[in-house]
Amino acid sequence: MTDHGFRKFRRRRKRDEAPAKDAVHPNPSDEAPSSDVVDQPEPAKPVRPSRPVRPAQSVRPPQSERPSRPERTRAPQAAQPRHAGANPLNGAQVATETEQLQPARGEMRHAPSVETSAIEDIAAPQSQNSVALPAALPDPWHVMRQVEITGLNERRSRLPLVDFFRSSPTARAFDLLRTRMLHSLRAHGWKRVAICGPTPGCGASFTAANLALSLARVPNSRTVLMDMNLRNPGVARALGLERSALYNGDMLGFLRGETRLEEHLVAASDRLALGLSSSTFHNAAEVLHETRCAAIIDDVVARTRANVALFDLPPVLHNDDVAAFLPQVDGVLLVSDGSQTTARHLKACEKMLAGHTQLLGVVLNRARSEDEFSGGA
């Protein structure tokens, strides 16, 4: 191109660029012309054809059509390769997935876990059961084995029972002893009475059996008789219950906690329960010293709700069984034999019992026949 042609091209280009600048930056004086000036038509200028615009590689949707992203959290997006073309649907898909994940995360944050709810469901019945515990035990009188003391007479038993000889002086003597003893027990709030003699053969088992039968006739009362003479049991023999003692006479196992109360005690009536013994044990003092024995005796008195509990014990001066069992009783009823017990025996018994328990009284057995309240054996 020559110099003349180049200058002509530049002048033409300047004329074409002038209208474009005026359109972009209009003159304020031109926008608001005064009313005095008359509008004159401007001469038409040649319009330079616009260059063709190349198509864009990717078209982004307008700002108003773009889906809004979550404000708090942003879902991580996988890195795309640089050479891959932009897809207008990728942004919408990512936003939709983020909106679906966001409420799910919120629900997981506020909703309780399955394990926690399961633990609460399991703990709820346990807490209800713990309030109800301990469960009330049934009344042992309703589940004890029933025995019947009938058909006894002087031929079948060497020890007469006051229930079958109500008109005898012996029956009247035991009824008087029952009444006096009840007055003393109620005055002090006592329930446990040990019955023993100074020496063997004084009639402690005979006295314990008849006194228990007399107490069982008191209305609205309960009496328990326990044969604690493990060296020479005599209650089952006195009441004619030797056969029953074969099944329910394991007193040693009961005191050691090997037999339940319902399996050991037998009910002679709805007012009298018996703890029988059928075997002999020469180391009885060691068993009576155990703490477990004391707990079992407390359980017997508490569960049977006995008004009076009688314990037939070995002789006081013969061994230390009575001394070992004294902490479990409230008082001692001493039985003396009119034919062999001496004042020295009674004084020795009083000396041994002093400071440990109360001596409720002394019962005279085998007194002279002319005595109105004499006992017989």
PDB file of N, CA, C and O in Angstrom, residues 185-240:
ATOM      1  N   LEU A 185     -43.673 -60.338 128.679  1.00  0.00           N
ATOM      2  CA  LEU A 185     -43.141 -60.066 127.345  1.00  0.00           C
ATOM      3  C   LEU A 185     -43.740 -58.790 126.753  1.00  0.00           C
ATOM      4  O   LEU A 185     -43.035 -57.966 126.150  1.00  0.00           O
ATOM      5  N   ARG A 186     -45.022 -58.601 126.909  1.00  0.00           N
ATOM      6  CA  ARG A 186     -45.669 -57.412 126.355  1.00  0.00           C
ATOM      7  C   ARG A 186     -45.226 -56.146 127.082  1.00  0.00           C
ATOM      8  O   ARG A 186     -45.151 -55.076 126.474  1.00  0.00           O
ATOM      9  N   ALA A 187     -44.956 -56.262 128.370  1.00  0.00           N
ATOM     10  CA  ALA A 187     -44.529 -55.081 129.124  1.00  0.00           C
ATOM     11  C   ALA A 187     -43.171 -54.574 128.657  1.00  0.00           C
ATOM     12  O   ALA A 187     -42.904 -53.362 128.695  1.00  0.00           O
ATOM     13  N   HIS A 188     -42.307 -55.483 128.196  1.00  0.00           N
ATOM     14  CA  HIS A 188     -40.964 -55.096 127.763  1.00  0.00           C
ATOM     15  C   HIS A 188     -40.788 -55.120 126.246  1.00  0.00           C
ATOM     16  O   HIS A 188     -39.712 -54.775 125.752  1.00  0.00           O
ATOM     17  N   GLY A 189     -41.801 -55.546 125.509  1.00  0.00           N
ATOM     18  CA  GLY A 189     -41.671 -55.637 124.062  1.00  0.00           C
ATOM     19  C   GLY A 189     -40.787 -56.783 123.602  1.00  0.00           C
ATOM     20  O   GLY A 189     -40.114 -56.684 122.570  1.00  0.00           O
ATOM     21  N   TRP A 190     -40.786 -57.889 124.329  1.00  0.00           N
ATOM     22  CA  TRP A 190     -39.947 -59.031 124.002  1.00  0.00           C
ATOM     23  C   TRP A 190     -40.750 -60.078 123.238  1.00  0.00           C
ATOM     24  O   TRP A 190     -41.985 -60.142 123.325  1.00  0.00           O
ATOM     25  N   LYS A 191     -40.008 -60.927 122.503  1.00  0.00           N
ATOM     26  CA  LYS A 191     -40.656 -62.004 121.737  1.00  0.00           C
ATOM     27  C   LYS A 191     -39.935 -63.343 121.868  1.00  0.00           C
ATOM     28  O   LYS A 191     -40.581 -64.387 121.763  1.00  0.00           O
ATOM     29  N   ARG A 192     -38.631 -63.343 122.078  1.00  0.00           N
ATOM     30  CA  ARG A 192     -37.835 -64.563 122.012  1.00  0.00           C
ATOM     31  C   ARG A 192     -37.535 -65.078 123.412  1.00  0.00           C
ATOM     32  O   ARG A 192     -36.953 -64.365 124.227  1.00  0.00           O
ATOM     33  N   VAL A 193     -37.901 -66.342 123.628  1.00  0.00           N
ATOM     34  CA  VAL A 193     -37.730 -66.950 124.942  1.00  0.00           C
ATOM     35  C   VAL A 193     -37.003 -68.275 124.765  1.00  0.00           C
ATOM     36  O   VAL A 193     -37.411 -69.119 123.944  1.00  0.00           O
ATOM     37  N   ALA A 194     -35.929 -68.465 125.510  1.00  0.00           N
ATOM     38  CA  ALA A 194     -35.198 -69.729 125.525  1.00  0.00           C
ATOM     39  C   ALA A 194     -35.664 -70.551 126.719  1.00  0.00           C
ATOM     40  O   ALA A 194     -35.826 -70.031 127.828  1.00  0.00           O
ATOM     41  N   ILE A 195     -35.876 -71.849 126.480  1.00  0.00           N
ATOM     42  CA  ILE A 195     -36.333 -72.761 127.529  1.00  0.00           C
ATOM     43  C   ILE A 195     -35.270 -73.848 127.689  1.00  0.00           C
ATOM     44  O   ILE A 195     -34.935 -74.554 126.732  1.00  0.00           O
ATOM     45  N   CYS A 196     -34.744 -73.945 128.889  1.00  0.00           N
ATOM     46  CA  CYS A 196     -33.666 -74.915 129.144  1.00  0.00           C
ATOM     47  C   CYS A 196     -33.663 -75.279 130.626  1.00  0.00           C
ATOM     48  O   CYS A 196     -34.313 -74.627 131.441  1.00  0.00           O
ATOM     49  N   GLY A 197     -32.914 -76.324 130.952  1.00  0.00           N
ATOM     50  CA  GLY A 197     -32.780 -76.766 132.337  1.00  0.00           C
ATOM     51  C   GLY A 197     -31.323 -76.733 132.776  1.00  0.00           C
ATOM     52  O   GLY A 197     -30.411 -76.650 131.944  1.00  0.00           O
ATOM     53  N   PRO A 198     -31.072 -76.816 134.101  1.00  0.00           N
ATOM     54  CA  PRO A 198     -29.679 -76.813 134.569  1.00  0.00           C
ATOM     55  C   PRO A 198     -28.917 -78.057 134.143  1.00  0.00           C
ATOM     56  O   PRO A 198     -27.743 -77.968 133.746  1.00  0.00           O
ATOM     57  N   THR A 199     -29.565 -79.212 134.183  1.00  0.00           N
ATOM     58  CA  THR A 199     -28.924 -80.484 133.866  1.00  0.00           C
ATOM     59  C   THR A 199     -29.831 -81.271 132.925  1.00  0.00           C
ATOM     60  O   THR A 199     -31.017 -80.955 132.776  1.00  0.00           O
ATOM     61  N   PRO A 200     -29.305 -82.313 132.283  1.00  0.00           N
ATOM     62  CA  PRO A 200     -30.156 -83.123 131.398  1.00  0.00           C
ATOM     63  C   PRO A 200     -31.274 -83.820 132.179  1.00  0.00           C
ATOM     64  O   PRO A 200     -31.116 -84.199 133.338  1.00  0.00           O
ATOM     65  N   GLY A 201     -32.424 -83.989 131.471  1.00  0.00           N
ATOM     66  CA  GLY A 201     -33.545 -84.709 132.067  1.00  0.00           C
ATOM     67  C   GLY A 201     -34.453 -83.874 132.928  1.00  0.00           C
ATOM     68  O   GLY A 201     -35.291 -84.427 133.661  1.00  0.00           O
ATOM     69  N   CYS A 202     -34.361 -82.550 132.864  1.00  0.00           N
ATOM     70  CA  CYS A 202     -35.225 -81.701 133.696  1.00  0.00           C
ATOM     71  C   CYS A 202     -36.605 -81.464 133.072  1.00  0.00           C
ATOM     72  O   CYS A 202     -37.498 -80.949 133.750  1.00  0.00           O
ATOM     73  N   GLY A 203     -36.796 -81.821 131.793  1.00  0.00           N
ATOM     74  CA  GLY A 203     -38.105 -81.660 131.158  1.00  0.00           C
ATOM     75  C   GLY A 203     -38.238 -80.374 130.359  1.00  0.00           C
ATOM     76  O   GLY A 203     -39.342 -79.822 130.280  1.00  0.00           O
ATOM     77  N   ALA A 204     -37.156 -79.900 129.754  1.00  0.00           N
ATOM     78  CA  ALA A 204     -37.240 -78.657 128.975  1.00  0.00           C
ATOM     79  C   ALA A 204     -38.074 -78.846 127.712  1.00  0.00           C
ATOM     80  O   ALA A 204     -38.886 -77.979 127.362  1.00  0.00           O
ATOM     81  N   SER A 205     -37.897 -79.974 127.011  1.00  0.00           N
ATOM     82  CA  SER A 205     -38.681 -80.214 125.795  1.00  0.00           C
ATOM     83  C   SER A 205     -40.162 -80.400 126.118  1.00  0.00           C
ATOM     84  O   SER A 205     -41.032 -79.927 125.366  1.00  0.00           O
ATOM     85  N   PHE A 206     -40.481 -81.080 127.203  1.00  0.00           N
ATOM     86  CA  PHE A 206     -41.865 -81.235 127.625  1.00  0.00           C
ATOM     87  C   PHE A 206     -42.499 -79.883 127.933  1.00  0.00           C
ATOM     88  O   PHE A 206     -43.629 -79.598 127.533  1.00  0.00           O
ATOM     89  N   THR A 207     -41.761 -79.017 128.635  1.00  0.00           N
ATOM     90  CA  THR A 207     -42.278 -77.688 128.954  1.00  0.00           C
ATOM     91  C   THR A 207     -42.434 -76.846 127.705  1.00  0.00           C
ATOM     92  O   THR A 207     -43.441 -76.130 127.544  1.00  0.00           O
ATOM     93  N   ALA A 208     -41.483 -76.887 126.795  1.00  0.00           N
ATOM     94  CA  ALA A 208     -41.554 -76.085 125.579  1.00  0.00           C
ATOM     95  C   ALA A 208     -42.729 -76.504 124.701  1.00  0.00           C
ATOM     96  O   ALA A 208     -43.448 -75.648 124.144  1.00  0.00           O
ATOM     97  N   ALA A 209     -42.979 -77.812 124.555  1.00  0.00           N
ATOM     98  CA  ALA A 209     -44.070 -78.290 123.701  1.00  0.00           C
ATOM     99  C   ALA A 209     -45.424 -77.898 124.270  1.00  0.00           C
ATOM    100  O   ALA A 209     -46.307 -77.405 123.543  1.00  0.00           O
ATOM    101  N   ASN A 210     -45.633 -78.089 125.549  1.00  0.00           N
ATOM    102  CA  ASN A 210     -46.932 -77.762 126.148  1.00  0.00           C
ATOM    103  C   ASN A 210     -47.161 -76.258 126.219  1.00  0.00           C
ATOM    104  O   ASN A 210     -48.282 -75.790 126.044  1.00  0.00           O
ATOM    105  N   LEU A 211     -46.108 -75.494 126.483  1.00  0.00           N
ATOM    106  CA  LEU A 211     -46.265 -74.041 126.502  1.00  0.00           C
ATOM    107  C   LEU A 211     -46.591 -73.512 125.110  1.00  0.00           C
ATOM    108  O   LEU A 211     -47.392 -72.581 124.966  1.00  0.00           O
ATOM    109  N   ALA A 212     -46.002 -74.107 124.060  1.00  0.00           N
ATOM    110  CA  ALA A 212     -46.317 -73.678 122.697  1.00  0.00           C
ATOM    111  C   ALA A 212     -47.765 -73.995 122.345  1.00  0.00           C
ATOM    112  O   ALA A 212     -48.460 -73.177 121.703  1.00  0.00           O
ATOM    113  N   LEU A 213     -48.258 -75.146 122.745  1.00  0.00           N
ATOM    114  CA  LEU A 213     -49.659 -75.496 122.485  1.00  0.00           C
ATOM    115  C   LEU A 213     -50.604 -74.575 123.235  1.00  0.00           C
ATOM    116  O   LEU A 213     -51.678 -74.212 122.720  1.00  0.00           O
ATOM    117  N   SER A 214     -50.231 -74.199 124.444  1.00  0.00           N
ATOM    118  CA  SER A 214     -51.074 -73.275 125.207  1.00  0.00           C
ATOM    119  C   SER A 214     -51.072 -71.882 124.583  1.00  0.00           C
ATOM    120  O   SER A 214     -52.111 -71.214 124.520  1.00  0.00           O
ATOM    121  N   LEU A 215     -49.930 -71.422 124.093  1.00  0.00           N
ATOM    122  CA  LEU A 215     -49.870 -70.112 123.434  1.00  0.00           C
ATOM    123  C   LEU A 215     -50.632 -70.104 122.115  1.00  0.00           C
ATOM    124  O   LEU A 215     -51.177 -69.064 121.710  1.00  0.00           O
ATOM    125  N   ALA A 216     -50.680 -71.264 121.422  1.00  0.00           N
ATOM    126  CA  ALA A 216     -51.366 -71.319 120.133  1.00  0.00           C
ATOM    127  C   ALA A 216     -52.871 -71.162 120.270  1.00  0.00           C
ATOM    128  O   ALA A 216     -53.554 -70.902 119.273  1.00  0.00           O
ATOM    129  N   ARG A 217     -53.413 -71.299 121.451  1.00  0.00           N
ATOM    130  CA  ARG A 217     -54.848 -71.111 121.650  1.00  0.00           C
ATOM    131  C   ARG A 217     -55.224 -69.647 121.870  1.00  0.00           C
ATOM    132  O   ARG A 217     -56.420 -69.335 121.954  1.00  0.00           O
ATOM    133  N   VAL A 218     -54.263 -68.771 121.956  1.00  0.00           N
ATOM    134  CA  VAL A 218     -54.556 -67.346 122.126  1.00  0.00           C
ATOM    135  C   VAL A 218     -55.030 -66.795 120.791  1.00  0.00           C
ATOM    136  O   VAL A 218     -54.349 -66.951 119.771  1.00  0.00           O
ATOM    137  N   PRO A 219     -56.185 -66.138 120.738  1.00  0.00           N
ATOM    138  CA  PRO A 219     -56.698 -65.626 119.459  1.00  0.00           C
ATOM    139  C   PRO A 219     -55.777 -64.541 118.882  1.00  0.00           C
ATOM    140  O   PRO A 219     -55.138 -63.780 119.611  1.00  0.00           O
ATOM    141  N   ASN A 220     -55.735 -64.502 117.550  1.00  0.00           N
ATOM    142  CA  ASN A 220     -54.981 -63.475 116.810  1.00  0.00           C
ATOM    143  C   ASN A 220     -53.510 -63.422 117.234  1.00  0.00           C
ATOM    144  O   ASN A 220     -52.952 -62.348 117.456  1.00  0.00           O
ATOM    145  N   SER A 221     -52.903 -64.576 117.369  1.00  0.00           N
ATOM    146  CA  SER A 221     -51.491 -64.640 117.753  1.00  0.00           C
ATOM    147  C   SER A 221     -50.806 -65.749 116.948  1.00  0.00           C
ATOM    148  O   SER A 221     -51.473 -66.661 116.431  1.00  0.00           O
ATOM    149  N   ARG A 222     -49.496 -65.642 116.855  1.00  0.00           N
ATOM    150  CA  ARG A 222     -48.688 -66.642 116.170  1.00  0.00           C
ATOM    151  C   ARG A 222     -47.525 -67.030 117.064  1.00  0.00           C
ATOM    152  O   ARG A 222     -46.871 -66.160 117.648  1.00  0.00           O
ATOM    153  N   THR A 223     -47.264 -68.343 117.127  1.00  0.00           N
ATOM    154  CA  THR A 223     -46.198 -68.871 117.970  1.00  0.00           C
ATOM    155  C   THR A 223     -45.315 -69.779 117.124  1.00  0.00           C
ATOM    156  O   THR A 223     -45.815 -70.559 116.305  1.00  0.00           O
ATOM    157  N   VAL A 224     -44.010 -69.659 117.330  1.00  0.00           N
ATOM    158  CA  VAL A 224     -43.028 -70.499 116.647  1.00  0.00           C
ATOM    159  C   VAL A 224     -42.212 -71.216 117.703  1.00  0.00           C
ATOM    160  O   VAL A 224     -41.696 -70.584 118.642  1.00  0.00           O
ATOM    161  N   LEU A 225     -42.078 -72.537 117.542  1.00  0.00           N
ATOM    162  CA  LEU A 225     -41.273 -73.362 118.444  1.00  0.00           C
ATOM    163  C   LEU A 225     -40.141 -73.970 117.633  1.00  0.00           C
ATOM    164  O   LEU A 225     -40.368 -74.705 116.667  1.00  0.00           O
ATOM    165  N   MET A 226     -38.882 -73.677 118.027  1.00  0.00           N
ATOM    166  CA  MET A 226     -37.689 -74.164 117.334  1.00  0.00           C
ATOM    167  C   MET A 226     -36.930 -75.117 118.257  1.00  0.00           C
ATOM    168  O   MET A 226     -36.654 -74.774 119.419  1.00  0.00           O
ATOM    169  N   ASP A 227     -36.598 -76.308 117.749  1.00  0.00           N
ATOM    170  CA  ASP A 227     -35.818 -77.290 118.501  1.00  0.00           C
ATOM    171  C   ASP A 227     -34.343 -77.007 118.260  1.00  0.00           C
ATOM    172  O   ASP A 227     -33.740 -77.468 117.277  1.00  0.00           O
ATOM    173  N   MET A 228     -33.714 -76.243 119.155  1.00  0.00           N
ATOM    174  CA  MET A 228     -32.308 -75.867 119.028  1.00  0.00           C
ATOM    175  C   MET A 228     -31.380 -76.775 119.823  1.00  0.00           C
ATOM    176  O   MET A 228     -30.188 -76.494 119.934  1.00  0.00           O
ATOM    177  N   ASN A 229     -31.902 -77.869 120.362  1.00  0.00           N
ATOM    178  CA  ASN A 229     -31.071 -78.843 121.069  1.00  0.00           C
ATOM    179  C   ASN A 229     -30.518 -79.818 120.027  1.00  0.00           C
ATOM    180  O   ASN A 229     -31.057 -80.910 119.807  1.00  0.00           O
ATOM    181  N   LEU A 230     -29.435 -79.393 119.374  1.00  0.00           N
ATOM    182  CA  LEU A 230     -28.872 -80.206 118.301  1.00  0.00           C
ATOM    183  C   LEU A 230     -28.181 -81.458 118.812  1.00  0.00           C
ATOM    184  O   LEU A 230     -27.960 -82.404 118.048  1.00  0.00           O
ATOM    185  N   ARG A 231     -27.828 -81.507 120.082  1.00  0.00           N
ATOM    186  CA  ARG A 231     -27.162 -82.691 120.641  1.00  0.00           C
ATOM    187  C   ARG A 231     -28.155 -83.806 120.969  1.00  0.00           C
ATOM    188  O   ARG A 231     -27.817 -84.989 120.853  1.00  0.00           O
ATOM    189  N   ASN A 232     -29.381 -83.417 121.358  1.00  0.00           N
ATOM    190  CA  ASN A 232     -30.400 -84.428 121.712  1.00  0.00           C
ATOM    191  C   ASN A 232     -31.782 -83.835 121.429  1.00  0.00           C
ATOM    192  O   ASN A 232     -32.464 -83.359 122.335  1.00  0.00           O
ATOM    193  N   PRO A 233     -32.225 -83.819 120.167  1.00  0.00           N
ATOM    194  CA  PRO A 233     -33.525 -83.211 119.836  1.00  0.00           C
ATOM    195  C   PRO A 233     -34.668 -83.959 120.536  1.00  0.00           C
ATOM    196  O   PRO A 233     -34.659 -85.192 120.654  1.00  0.00           O
ATOM    197  N   GLY A 234     -35.675 -83.183 121.003  1.00  0.00           N
ATOM    198  CA  GLY A 234     -36.782 -83.811 121.734  1.00  0.00           C
ATOM    199  C   GLY A 234     -38.148 -83.284 121.388  1.00  0.00           C
ATOM    200  O   GLY A 234     -39.148 -83.845 121.846  1.00  0.00           O
ATOM    201  N   VAL A 235     -38.288 -82.195 120.597  1.00  0.00           N
ATOM    202  CA  VAL A 235     -39.607 -81.619 120.307  1.00  0.00           C
ATOM    203  C   VAL A 235     -40.427 -82.553 119.433  1.00  0.00           C
ATOM    204  O   VAL A 235     -41.627 -82.777 119.679  1.00  0.00           O
ATOM    205  N   ALA A 236     -39.820 -83.123 118.382  1.00  0.00           N
ATOM    206  CA  ALA A 236     -40.569 -84.029 117.502  1.00  0.00           C
ATOM    207  C   ALA A 236     -41.035 -85.258 118.262  1.00  0.00           C
ATOM    208  O   ALA A 236     -42.163 -85.742 118.058  1.00  0.00           O
ATOM    209  N   ARG A 237     -40.231 -85.771 119.151  1.00  0.00           N
ATOM    210  CA  ARG A 237     -40.619 -86.927 119.950  1.00  0.00           C
ATOM    211  C   ARG A 237     -41.726 -86.567 120.936  1.00  0.00           C
ATOM    212  O   ARG A 237     -42.646 -87.376 121.178  1.00  0.00           O
ATOM    213  N   ALA A 238     -41.681 -85.358 121.509  1.00  0.00           N
ATOM    214  CA  ALA A 238     -42.706 -84.951 122.473  1.00  0.00           C
ATOM    215  C   ALA A 238     -44.061 -84.759 121.812  1.00  0.00           C
ATOM    216  O   ALA A 238     -45.101 -85.047 122.429  1.00  0.00           O
ATOM    217  N   LEU A 239     -44.070 -84.304 120.551  1.00  0.00           N
ATOM    218  CA  LEU A 239     -45.331 -84.052 119.845  1.00  0.00           C
ATOM    219  C   LEU A 239     -45.760 -85.218 118.970  1.00  0.00           C
ATOM    220  O   LEU A 239     -46.801 -85.137 118.303  1.00  0.00           O
ATOM    221  N   GLY A 240     -44.980 -86.297 118.938  1.00  0.00           N
ATOM    222  CA  GLY A 240     -45.329 -87.433 118.113  1.00  0.00           C
ATOM    223  C   GLY A 240     -45.160 -87.166 116.624  1.00  0.00           C
ATOM    224  O   GLY A 240     -45.899 -87.730 115.805  1.00  0.00           O
TER     225      GLY A 240
END
